PDB file of C-alpha atoms in Angstrom:
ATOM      1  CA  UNK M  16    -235.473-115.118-100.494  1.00 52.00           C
ATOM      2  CA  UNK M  17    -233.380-115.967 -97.627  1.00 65.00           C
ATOM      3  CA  UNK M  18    -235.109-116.857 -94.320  1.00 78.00           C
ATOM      4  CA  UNK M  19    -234.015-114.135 -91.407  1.00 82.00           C
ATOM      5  CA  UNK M  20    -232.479-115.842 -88.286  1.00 83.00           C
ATOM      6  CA  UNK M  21    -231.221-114.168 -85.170  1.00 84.00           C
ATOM      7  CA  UNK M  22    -227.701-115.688 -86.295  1.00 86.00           C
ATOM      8  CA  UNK M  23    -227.590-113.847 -89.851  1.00 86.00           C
ATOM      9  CA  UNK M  24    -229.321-110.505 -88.005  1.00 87.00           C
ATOM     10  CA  UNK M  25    -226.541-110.253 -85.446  1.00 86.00           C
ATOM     11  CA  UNK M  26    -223.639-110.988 -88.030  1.00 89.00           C
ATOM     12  CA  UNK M  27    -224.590-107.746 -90.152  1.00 90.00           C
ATOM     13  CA  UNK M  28    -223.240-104.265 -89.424  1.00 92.00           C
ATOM     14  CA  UNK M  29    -225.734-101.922 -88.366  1.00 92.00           C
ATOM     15  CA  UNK M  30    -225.586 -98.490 -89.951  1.00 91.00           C
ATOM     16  CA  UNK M  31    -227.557 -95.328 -90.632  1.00 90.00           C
ATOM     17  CA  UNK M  32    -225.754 -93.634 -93.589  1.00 91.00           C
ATOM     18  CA  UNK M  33    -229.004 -90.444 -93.600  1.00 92.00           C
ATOM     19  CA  UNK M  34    -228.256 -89.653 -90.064  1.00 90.00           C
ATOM     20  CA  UNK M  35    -225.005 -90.581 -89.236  1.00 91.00           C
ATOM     21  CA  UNK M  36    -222.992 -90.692 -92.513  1.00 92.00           C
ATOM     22  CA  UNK M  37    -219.590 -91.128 -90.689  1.00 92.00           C
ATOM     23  CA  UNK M  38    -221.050 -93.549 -88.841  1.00 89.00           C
ATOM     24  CA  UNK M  39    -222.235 -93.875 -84.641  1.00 90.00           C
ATOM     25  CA  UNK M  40    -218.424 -93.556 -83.245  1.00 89.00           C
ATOM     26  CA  UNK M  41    -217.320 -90.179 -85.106  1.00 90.00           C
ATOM     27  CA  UNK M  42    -220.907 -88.686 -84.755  1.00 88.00           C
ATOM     28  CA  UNK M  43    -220.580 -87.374 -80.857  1.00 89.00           C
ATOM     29  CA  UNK M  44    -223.636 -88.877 -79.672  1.00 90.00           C
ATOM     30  CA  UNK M  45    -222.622 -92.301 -78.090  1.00 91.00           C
ATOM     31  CA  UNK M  46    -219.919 -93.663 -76.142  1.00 92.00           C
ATOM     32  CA  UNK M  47    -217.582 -96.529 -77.584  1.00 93.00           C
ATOM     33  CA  UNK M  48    -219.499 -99.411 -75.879  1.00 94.00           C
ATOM     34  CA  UNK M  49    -222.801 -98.387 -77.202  1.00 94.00           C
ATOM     35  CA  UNK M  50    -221.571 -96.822 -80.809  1.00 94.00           C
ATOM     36  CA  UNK M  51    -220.072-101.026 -81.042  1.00 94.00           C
ATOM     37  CA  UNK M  52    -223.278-102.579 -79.160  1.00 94.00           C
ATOM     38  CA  UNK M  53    -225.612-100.303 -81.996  1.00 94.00           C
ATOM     39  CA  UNK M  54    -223.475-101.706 -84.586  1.00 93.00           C
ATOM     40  CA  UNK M  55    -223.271-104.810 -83.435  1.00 93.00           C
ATOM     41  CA  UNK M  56    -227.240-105.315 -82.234  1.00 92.00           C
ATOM     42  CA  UNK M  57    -229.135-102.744 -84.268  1.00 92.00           C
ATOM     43  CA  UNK M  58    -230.288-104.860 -87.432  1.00 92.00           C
ATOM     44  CA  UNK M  59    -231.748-107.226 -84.818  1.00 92.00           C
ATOM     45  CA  UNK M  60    -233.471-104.993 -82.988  1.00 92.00           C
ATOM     46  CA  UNK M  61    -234.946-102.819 -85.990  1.00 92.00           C
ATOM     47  CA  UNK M  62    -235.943-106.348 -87.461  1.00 92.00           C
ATOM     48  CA  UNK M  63    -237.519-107.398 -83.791  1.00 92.00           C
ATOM     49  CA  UNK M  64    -239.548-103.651 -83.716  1.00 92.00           C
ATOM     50  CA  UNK M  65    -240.544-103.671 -87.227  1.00 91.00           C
ATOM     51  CA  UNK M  66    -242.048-107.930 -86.769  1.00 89.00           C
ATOM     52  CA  UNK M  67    -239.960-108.799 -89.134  1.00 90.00           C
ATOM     53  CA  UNK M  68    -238.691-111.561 -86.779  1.00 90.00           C
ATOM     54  CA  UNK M  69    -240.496-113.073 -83.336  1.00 90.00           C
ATOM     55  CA  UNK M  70    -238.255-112.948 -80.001  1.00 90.00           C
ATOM     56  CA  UNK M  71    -236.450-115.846 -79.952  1.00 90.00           C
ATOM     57  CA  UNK M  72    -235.024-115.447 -76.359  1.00 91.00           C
ATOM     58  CA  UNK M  73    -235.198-114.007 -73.459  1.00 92.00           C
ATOM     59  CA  UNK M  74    -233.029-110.986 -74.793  1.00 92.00           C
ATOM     60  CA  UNK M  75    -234.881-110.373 -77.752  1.00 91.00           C
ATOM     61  CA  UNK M  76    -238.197-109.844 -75.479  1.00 93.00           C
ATOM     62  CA  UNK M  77    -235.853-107.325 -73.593  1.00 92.00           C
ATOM     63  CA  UNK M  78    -234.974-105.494 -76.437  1.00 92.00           C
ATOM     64  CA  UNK M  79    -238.307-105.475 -77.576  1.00 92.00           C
ATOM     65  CA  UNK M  80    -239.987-104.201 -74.155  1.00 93.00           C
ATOM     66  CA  UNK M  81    -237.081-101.417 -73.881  1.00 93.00           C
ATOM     67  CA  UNK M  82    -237.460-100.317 -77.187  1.00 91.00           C
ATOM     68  CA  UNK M  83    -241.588 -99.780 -76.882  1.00 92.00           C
ATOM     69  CA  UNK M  84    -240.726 -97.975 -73.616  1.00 90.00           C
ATOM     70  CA  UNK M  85    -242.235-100.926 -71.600  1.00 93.00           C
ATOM     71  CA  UNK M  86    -239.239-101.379 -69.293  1.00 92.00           C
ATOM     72  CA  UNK M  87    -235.906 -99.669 -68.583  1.00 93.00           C
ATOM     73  CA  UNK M  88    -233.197-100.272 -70.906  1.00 92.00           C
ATOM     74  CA  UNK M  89    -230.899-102.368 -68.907  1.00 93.00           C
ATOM     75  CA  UNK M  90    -228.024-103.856 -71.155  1.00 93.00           C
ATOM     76  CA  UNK M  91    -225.915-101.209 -73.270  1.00 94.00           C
ATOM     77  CA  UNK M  92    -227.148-102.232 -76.725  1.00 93.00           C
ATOM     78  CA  UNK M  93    -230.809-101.636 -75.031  1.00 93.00           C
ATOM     79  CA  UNK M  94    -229.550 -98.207 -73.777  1.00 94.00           C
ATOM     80  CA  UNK M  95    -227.998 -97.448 -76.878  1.00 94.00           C
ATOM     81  CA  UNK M  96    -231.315 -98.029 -79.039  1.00 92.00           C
ATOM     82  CA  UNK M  97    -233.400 -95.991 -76.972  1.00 93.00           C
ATOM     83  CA  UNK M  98    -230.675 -93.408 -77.549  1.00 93.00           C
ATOM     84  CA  UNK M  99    -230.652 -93.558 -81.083  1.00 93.00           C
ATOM     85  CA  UNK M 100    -234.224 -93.416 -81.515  1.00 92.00           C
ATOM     86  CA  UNK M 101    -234.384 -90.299 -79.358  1.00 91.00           C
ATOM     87  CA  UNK M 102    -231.502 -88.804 -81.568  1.00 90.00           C
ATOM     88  CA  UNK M 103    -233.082 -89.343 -84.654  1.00 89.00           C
ATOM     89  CA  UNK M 104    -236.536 -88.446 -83.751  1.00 87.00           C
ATOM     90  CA  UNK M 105    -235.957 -85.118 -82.017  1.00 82.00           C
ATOM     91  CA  UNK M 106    -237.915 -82.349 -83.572  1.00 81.00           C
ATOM     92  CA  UNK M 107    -235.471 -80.498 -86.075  1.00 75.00           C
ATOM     93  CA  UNK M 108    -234.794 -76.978 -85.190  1.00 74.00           C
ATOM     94  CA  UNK M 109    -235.578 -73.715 -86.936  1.00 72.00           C
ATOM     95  CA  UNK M 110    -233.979 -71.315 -88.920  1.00 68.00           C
ATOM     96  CA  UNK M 111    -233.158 -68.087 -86.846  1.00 71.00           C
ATOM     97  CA  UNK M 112    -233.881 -65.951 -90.201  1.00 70.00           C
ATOM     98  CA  UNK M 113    -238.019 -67.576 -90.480  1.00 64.00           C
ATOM     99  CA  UNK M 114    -239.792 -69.073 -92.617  1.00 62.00           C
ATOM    100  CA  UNK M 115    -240.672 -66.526 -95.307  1.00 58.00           C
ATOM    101  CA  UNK M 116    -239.189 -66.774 -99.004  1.00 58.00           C
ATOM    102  CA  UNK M 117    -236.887 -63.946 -99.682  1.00 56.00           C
ATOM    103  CA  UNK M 118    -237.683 -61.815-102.861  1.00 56.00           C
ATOM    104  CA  UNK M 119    -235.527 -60.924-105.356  1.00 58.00           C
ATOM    105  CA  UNK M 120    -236.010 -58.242-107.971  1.00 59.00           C
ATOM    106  CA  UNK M 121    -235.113 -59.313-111.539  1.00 61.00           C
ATOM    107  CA  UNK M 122    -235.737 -56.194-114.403  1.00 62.00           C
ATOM    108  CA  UNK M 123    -237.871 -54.406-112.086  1.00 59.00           C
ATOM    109  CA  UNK M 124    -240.087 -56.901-111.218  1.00 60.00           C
ATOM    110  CA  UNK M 125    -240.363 -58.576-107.704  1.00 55.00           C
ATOM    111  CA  UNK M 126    -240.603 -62.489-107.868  1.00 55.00           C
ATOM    112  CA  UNK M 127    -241.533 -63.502-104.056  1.00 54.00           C
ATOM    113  CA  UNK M 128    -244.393 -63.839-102.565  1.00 53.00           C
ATOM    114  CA  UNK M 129    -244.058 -61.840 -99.299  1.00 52.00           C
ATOM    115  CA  UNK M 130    -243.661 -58.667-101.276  1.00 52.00           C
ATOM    116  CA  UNK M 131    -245.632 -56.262 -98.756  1.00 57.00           C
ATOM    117  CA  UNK M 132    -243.619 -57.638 -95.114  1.00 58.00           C
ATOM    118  CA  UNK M 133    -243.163 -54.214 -93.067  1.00 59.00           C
ATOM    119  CA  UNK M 134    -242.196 -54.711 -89.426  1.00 64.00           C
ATOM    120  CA  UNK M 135    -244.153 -52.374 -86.696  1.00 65.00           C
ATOM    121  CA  UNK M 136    -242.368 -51.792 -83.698  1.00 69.00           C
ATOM    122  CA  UNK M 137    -244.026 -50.545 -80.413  1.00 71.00           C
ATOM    123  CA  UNK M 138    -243.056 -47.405 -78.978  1.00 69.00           C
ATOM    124  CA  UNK M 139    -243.326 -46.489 -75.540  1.00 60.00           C
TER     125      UNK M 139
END
């Protein structure tokens, strides 16, 4: 097993194929400078939040304080992780049709379980 150094974290390529399969620039989301400083920055900063790796410098400790919400993101790749993080953790929305499971009627016989829904409305 290869021992992780800021050198070989900030050579790799960042990427989140689940939630932005055509990657940070085509998604919509971030600007140019901060879709690049994500790329460039974002496997050492998942590696500093996750202790995979201590701070190192002075920057690390930055990232690390921005990304716990300690301090202000200052630098772009800072901004950009808080970003991200607030992107990919947003609560997912509904469905505008509910939650209940449709039924469908095969031969006769009903095969959902909200069989008996009826819908009262109040008259005035």
């Amino acid at each position: 097993m290869t021992k992780l150094t800021r050198e070989s974290l900030v050579s790799r390529l960042f990427n989140d194929p689940k939630n932005y399969p055509y990657g940070f620039s085509r998604s919509g989301d971030f600007s140019i400078n901060e879709s690049k400083a994500l790329s460039q920055y974002g496997v050492l900063i998942a590696a500093l939040v996750d202790g995979e790796i201590s701070p190192s410098t002075p920057e690390d400790e930055n990232f690390l304080a921005a990304a716990f919400g300690k301090q202000d993101p200052q630098s772009i790749a800072e901004k950009a992780w808080v970003k991200y993080q607030k992107r990919i953790n947003r609560p997912k929305m509904g469905s505008i049709y509910g939650s209940h499971k449709t039924s469908i009627e095969i031969d006769g016989e009903s095969t959902g379980e909200d069989d008996d829904i009826s819908i009262e409305l109040d008259e005035e």
